[in-house]
Amino acid sequence: MRNLIRRLSGRRDESQPPIQATRGQPLRPWQIRERCFNVRRRGLDPVEIRTLLHQVADELTVAQTALRAVQEENVRIKNALRSWQSTQSANRLYR
C-alpha cells in the first residue's frame, strides 16, 4: 500500500537507495521486489510490472542459492585436491 501511495504521489522513499548493482556487490532479490516505477496514464500495467519483478526476484534467489552451493563444492574439491597432492608428494619423498 505504501508503494502505491508513493507511486501515485510521485515521491520516492528516501530511505531506499536507488536500485543499482555495483561492482562486487550483486543485485539482491529484495531490491527487485521493492523497486517502484512511475506509471503514466497510458503506460504499463503496474500489476504486470510487479508480477514480473517478483518472478525475476524469485529466479535471482534460485540462481544465487545455486551459485553459493557451487562455490562451496568448489572449495571442498580444492581442499580435497590439496590434501591428495600433499599425500602424493609425501609418498614420493619416502620412496
Coordinates of N, CA and C in Angstrom, one line a residue:
M1 N 0.8 -1.2 0.0 CA 0.0 0.0 0.0 C 0.9 1.3 0.0
R2 N 1.9 1.2 0.8 CA 2.9 2.3 0.8 C 3.5 2.6 -0.5
N3 N 3.8 1.5 -1.2 CA 4.4 1.7 -2.6 C 3.4 2.3 -3.5
L4 N 2.1 1.9 -3.4 CA 1.1 2.5 -4.3 C 0.9 4.0 -4.0
I5 N 0.9 4.4 -2.7 CA 0.7 5.8 -2.4 C 1.9 6.6 -2.9
R6 N 3.1 6.0 -2.7 CA 4.3 6.7 -3.1 C 4.3 6.8 -4.6
R7 N 3.9 5.8 -5.3 CA 3.8 5.8 -6.8 C 2.8 6.9 -7.2
L8 N 1.7 6.9 -6.6 CA 0.6 7.9 -7.0 C 1.0 9.3 -6.7
S9 N 1.7 9.5 -5.6 CA 2.2 10.9 -5.2 C 3.4 11.3 -6.0
G10 N 4.1 10.4 -6.7 CA 5.2 10.7 -7.4 C 6.5 11.0 -6.6
R11 N 6.4 10.7 -5.3 CA 7.5 10.8 -4.4 C 8.3 9.5 -4.2
R12 N 9.5 9.7 -4.1 CA 10.4 8.5 -3.8 C 10.6 8.4 -2.3
D13 N 10.7 7.1 -1.9 CA 11.1 6.9 -0.5 C 12.6 7.1 -0.4
E14 N 12.9 8.1 0.4 CA 14.3 8.5 0.6 C 15.1 7.5 1.3
S15 N 14.5 6.6 2.1 CA 15.2 5.6 2.9 C 15.7 4.5 2.0
Q16 N 15.1 4.3 0.8 CA 15.6 3.2 -0.1 C 16.6 3.8 -1.1
P17 N 17.7 3.2 -1.2 CA 18.7 3.6 -2.2 C 18.2 3.2 -3.6
P18 N 18.6 3.9 -4.6 CA 18.2 3.5 -5.9 C 18.7 2.1 -6.3
I19 N 17.9 1.4 -7.1 CA 18.3 0.1 -7.4 C 19.4 0.1 -8.4
Q20 N 20.6 -0.4 -7.9 CA 21.8 -0.5 -8.8 C 22.6 -1.6 -8.2
A21 N 23.2 -2.3 -9.2 CA 24.2 -3.3 -8.8 C 25.6 -2.7 -9.0
T22 N 26.4 -2.6 -8.0 CA 27.7 -2.0 -8.1 C 28.7 -3.2 -8.3
R23 N 29.9 -2.9 -8.7 CA 30.9 -3.9 -9.0 C 31.2 -4.6 -7.6
G24 N 31.2 -5.9 -7.7 CA 31.5 -6.7 -6.5 C 30.3 -6.8 -5.5
Q25 N 29.2 -6.2 -5.8 CA 28.0 -6.2 -5.0 C 26.8 -6.6 -5.8
P26 N 26.4 -7.9 -5.8 CA 25.3 -8.3 -6.6 C 24.0 -7.7 -6.2
L27 N 23.1 -7.6 -7.2 CA 21.7 -7.1 -7.0 C 21.0 -8.2 -6.2
R28 N 20.3 -7.7 -5.2 CA 19.6 -8.6 -4.2 C 18.1 -8.7 -4.6
P29 N 17.5 -9.9 -4.4 CA 16.1 -10.1 -4.7 C 15.2 -9.1 -4.1
W30 N 15.5 -8.7 -2.8 CA 14.6 -7.7 -2.2 C 14.6 -6.3 -2.9
Q31 N 15.8 -6.0 -3.5 CA 15.9 -4.8 -4.2 C 15.0 -4.8 -5.4
I32 N 14.9 -5.9 -6.1 CA 14.0 -6.0 -7.2 C 12.5 -6.0 -6.8
R33 N 12.2 -6.7 -5.7 CA 10.8 -6.7 -5.3 C 10.3 -5.3 -4.8
E34 N 11.2 -4.6 -4.2 CA 10.8 -3.2 -3.7 C 10.9 -2.1 -4.7
R35 N 11.3 -2.4 -5.9 CA 11.5 -1.4 -6.9 C 10.2 -0.8 -7.3
C36 N 10.1 0.5 -7.4 CA 8.9 1.2 -7.9 C 9.1 2.0 -9.1
F37 N 8.2 2.0 -10.0 CA 8.3 2.8 -11.2 C 7.2 3.8 -11.3
N38 N 7.4 4.9 -11.9 CA 6.4 5.9 -12.2 C 5.6 5.4 -13.4
V39 N 4.3 5.2 -13.2 CA 3.5 4.7 -14.2 C 2.6 5.9 -14.7
R40 N 2.6 6.1 -16.0 CA 1.8 7.2 -16.6 C 0.5 6.7 -17.0
R41 N -0.4 7.6 -17.3 CA -1.8 7.2 -17.6 C -1.9 6.1 -18.7
R42 N -1.1 6.2 -19.7 CA -1.2 5.2 -20.8 C 0.0 4.3 -20.8
G43 N 0.6 4.2 -19.7 CA 1.8 3.3 -19.6 C 1.5 1.9 -19.3
L44 N 2.5 1.2 -18.7 CA 2.4 -0.2 -18.5 C 1.5 -0.5 -17.2
D45 N 1.0 -1.7 -17.2 CA 0.1 -2.1 -16.1 C 1.0 -2.3 -14.8
P46 N 0.7 -1.6 -13.7 CA 1.5 -1.8 -12.5 C 1.5 -3.2 -12.0
V47 N 0.4 -3.9 -12.1 CA 0.2 -5.2 -11.6 C 1.2 -6.2 -12.4
E48 N 1.2 -6.0 -13.7 CA 2.1 -6.8 -14.5 C 3.5 -6.5 -14.2
I49 N 3.9 -5.3 -14.0 CA 5.3 -4.9 -13.6 C 5.6 -5.6 -12.3
R50 N 4.8 -5.5 -11.3 CA 5.1 -6.1 -10.0 C 5.2 -7.6 -10.1
T51 N 4.3 -8.2 -10.9 CA 4.4 -9.7 -11.1 C 5.7 -10.1 -11.8
L52 N 6.1 -9.3 -12.8 CA 7.4 -9.6 -13.5 C 8.6 -9.4 -12.5
L53 N 8.5 -8.4 -11.7 CA 9.6 -8.1 -10.7 C 9.7 -9.3 -9.7
H54 N 8.6 -9.8 -9.3 CA 8.6 -10.9 -8.3 C 9.2 -12.1 -9.0
Q55 N 8.8 -12.4 -10.2 CA 9.3 -13.6 -10.9 C 10.8 -13.4 -11.1
V56 N 11.3 -12.3 -11.5 CA 12.8 -12.1 -11.6 C 13.5 -12.2 -10.3
A57 N 12.9 -11.7 -9.2 CA 13.5 -11.8 -7.9 C 13.6 -13.3 -7.5
D58 N 12.5 -14.0 -7.7 CA 12.5 -15.5 -7.4 C 13.6 -16.2 -8.1
E59 N 13.7 -15.9 -9.4 CA 14.7 -16.6 -10.2 C 16.1 -16.2 -9.8
L60 N 16.3 -14.9 -9.4 CA 17.6 -14.5 -8.9 C 17.9 -15.2 -7.6
T61 N 16.9 -15.4 -6.7 CA 17.1 -16.1 -5.5 C 17.6 -17.5 -5.8
V62 N 17.0 -18.2 -6.7 CA 17.4 -19.6 -7.1 C 18.8 -19.6 -7.6
A63 N 19.1 -18.6 -8.5 CA 20.5 -18.6 -9.1 C 21.5 -18.3 -8.0
Q64 N 21.2 -17.4 -7.1 CA 22.2 -17.1 -6.1 C 22.4 -18.2 -5.1
T65 N 21.4 -19.0 -4.8 CA 21.5 -20.1 -4.0 C 22.3 -21.2 -4.7
A66 N 22.1 -21.4 -6.0 CA 22.8 -22.4 -6.7 C 24.3 -22.0 -6.8
L67 N 24.5 -20.7 -7.0 CA 25.9 -20.2 -7.1 C 26.7 -20.5 -5.8
R68 N 26.0 -20.2 -4.6 CA 26.6 -20.5 -3.3 C 26.9 -21.9 -3.2
A69 N 26.0 -22.8 -3.6 CA 26.3 -24.3 -3.5 C 27.5 -24.7 -4.3
V70 N 27.6 -24.1 -5.5 CA 28.7 -24.5 -6.4 C 30.0 -24.0 -5.8
Q71 N 30.0 -22.7 -5.3 CA 31.2 -22.2 -4.7 C 31.6 -23.0 -3.5
E72 N 30.7 -23.5 -2.6 CA 31.1 -24.4 -1.5 C 31.6 -25.7 -2.0
E73 N 31.0 -26.3 -3.0 CA 31.5 -27.5 -3.6 C 32.9 -27.3 -4.2
N74 N 33.2 -26.2 -4.8 CA 34.5 -25.8 -5.4 C 35.5 -25.8 -4.3
V75 N 35.2 -25.2 -3.2 CA 36.2 -25.1 -2.0 C 36.4 -26.5 -1.5
R76 N 35.4 -27.3 -1.4 CA 35.6 -28.7 -0.9 C 36.5 -29.5 -1.8
I77 N 36.3 -29.4 -3.1 CA 37.1 -30.1 -4.1 C 38.5 -29.6 -4.1
K78 N 38.7 -28.3 -4.0 CA 40.1 -27.8 -3.9 C 40.8 -28.3 -2.7
N79 N 40.1 -28.3 -1.6 CA 40.8 -28.8 -0.3 C 41.1 -30.3 -0.4
A80 N 40.2 -31.1 -1.0 CA 40.5 -32.5 -1.2 C 41.7 -32.7 -2.2
L81 N 41.8 -31.9 -3.2 CA 42.9 -32.0 -4.2 C 44.2 -31.6 -3.5
R82 N 44.2 -30.6 -2.7 CA 45.4 -30.2 -1.9 C 45.9 -31.3 -1.0
S83 N 44.9 -31.9 -0.3 CA 45.2 -33.0 0.6 C 45.8 -34.1 -0.2
W84 N 45.2 -34.5 -1.3 CA 45.7 -35.6 -2.1 C 47.1 -35.3 -2.6
Q85 N 47.3 -34.1 -3.1 CA 48.7 -33.7 -3.6 C 49.7 -33.7 -2.5
S86 N 49.3 -33.3 -1.3 CA 50.3 -33.4 -0.2 C 50.6 -34.8 0.1
T87 N 49.6 -35.7 0.1 CA 49.9 -37.1 0.4 C 50.8 -37.7 -0.7
Q88 N 50.5 -37.4 -1.9 CA 51.3 -37.9 -3.1 C 52.8 -37.4 -3.0
S89 N 53.0 -36.1 -2.7 CA 54.3 -35.6 -2.6 C 55.1 -36.2 -1.4
A90 N 54.4 -36.5 -0.3 CA 55.0 -37.1 0.9 C 55.4 -38.6 0.5
N91 N 54.5 -39.3 -0.2 CA 54.8 -40.7 -0.6 C 56.1 -40.7 -1.5
R92 N 56.2 -39.8 -2.3 CA 57.4 -39.7 -3.3 C 58.7 -39.5 -2.5
L93 N 58.6 -38.7 -1.4 CA 59.9 -38.5 -0.6 C 60.4 -39.7 0.0
Y94 N 59.5 -40.6 0.4 CA 59.9 -41.8 1.2 C 60.2 -43.0 0.3
R95 N 60.1 -42.8 -1.1 CA 60.4 -44.0 -2.0 C 61.9 -44.1 -2.2

